[in-house]
Every structure is written in structure tokens, then in C-alpha cells.
Coordinates of C-alpha atoms in Angstrom, one line a residue:
M99 CA -121.1 18.0 110.6
A100 CA -122.3 15.7 107.8
A101 CA -121.1 18.2 105.2
I102 CA -117.6 18.3 106.7
R103 CA -117.5 14.5 106.7
T104 CA -118.7 14.3 103.1
T105 CA -116.1 16.9 102.0
W106 CA -113.4 15.0 103.9
H107 CA -114.3 11.7 102.2
E108 CA -114.4 13.3 98.8
F109 CA -111.0 15.0 99.4
R110 CA -109.5 11.7 100.6
A111 CA -110.8 9.8 97.6
F112 CA -109.4 12.5 95.3
W113 CA -106.0 12.5 97.1
R114 CA -105.7 8.6 96.9
D115 CA -106.5 8.8 93.2
L116 CA -104.0 11.5 92.6
T117 CA -101.2 9.7 94.5
G118 CA -102.0 6.3 93.1
E119 CA -102.7 4.9 96.6
N120 CA -105.9 3.4 95.4
A121 CA -104.2 1.4 92.6
Y122 CA -104.6 -1.9 94.5
D123 CA -108.3 -1.3 95.1
R124 CA -108.8 -0.6 91.4
Y125 CA -106.8 -3.8 90.6
V126 CA -109.0 -5.9 92.9
E127 CA -112.2 -4.5 91.4
R128 CA -111.0 -5.1 87.8
H129 CA -109.7 -8.6 88.7
W130 CA -113.0 -9.8 90.2
R131 CA -114.8 -8.4 87.1
N132 CA -112.5 -10.2 84.6
H133 CA -111.3 -13.2 86.5
P134 CA -114.0 -14.2 89.1
D135 CA -112.7 -17.8 89.1
H136 CA -109.5 -17.2 91.0
E137 CA -108.1 -15.0 93.8
P138 CA -106.3 -11.7 93.0
M139 CA -102.8 -11.1 94.2
S140 CA -102.4 -10.0 97.8
E141 CA -101.7 -6.3 98.3
R142 CA -98.1 -7.0 99.1
E143 CA -97.7 -9.1 95.9
F144 CA -99.4 -6.4 93.9
W145 CA -97.1 -3.6 95.0
R146 CA -94.0 -5.8 94.5
A147 CA -95.1 -6.8 91.0
R148 CA -95.8 -3.1 90.2
D149 CA -92.4 -2.1 91.5
D150 CA -90.7 -4.9 89.5
F151 CA -92.5 -3.8 86.3
N152 CA -91.6 -0.2 86.8
E153 CA -87.9 -1.1 87.4
T154 CA -87.7 -3.1 84.2
H155 CA -89.8 -0.9 82.0
Q156 CA -88.2 2.5 82.2
S157 CA -90.3 5.4 80.8
T158 CA -88.7 8.5 79.4
G159 CA -91.9 10.4 79.9
C160 CA -92.1 11.1 76.2
C161 CA -94.8 9.8 73.9

């Protein structure tokens, strides 16, 4: 049973990384490492800022 649970957790971590679902978690870790003196954005603020950035900085997918 432990092997199944471990496999599931590994798959879930891989899937979250692949889909970008863990972006907020990575942001918070990086924020605390680089800016320990103030709070990071809330998860809602983070996703809004990320969407705003993506809407204003269009990528052609090239270079």
C-alpha cells in the first residue's frame, strides 16, 4: 500500500509541474528566499498578476 501511495504522490507532483499548477507554490518558496522581510502575494493576486502579464506580453512561441 505504501508503494502505491508513493507512486501516486510522485505522479501528482509530476502532473502539477507539467500543467503549471504548482507555479504559486514555487513563487512562494522563491519569494521567502529572496524577500523574507515582506509577505508574498496571495494566491488569488498571484494568478491575476500572471494572467495580466500573459495578456500584455504575447508570445509567438518562436525564439
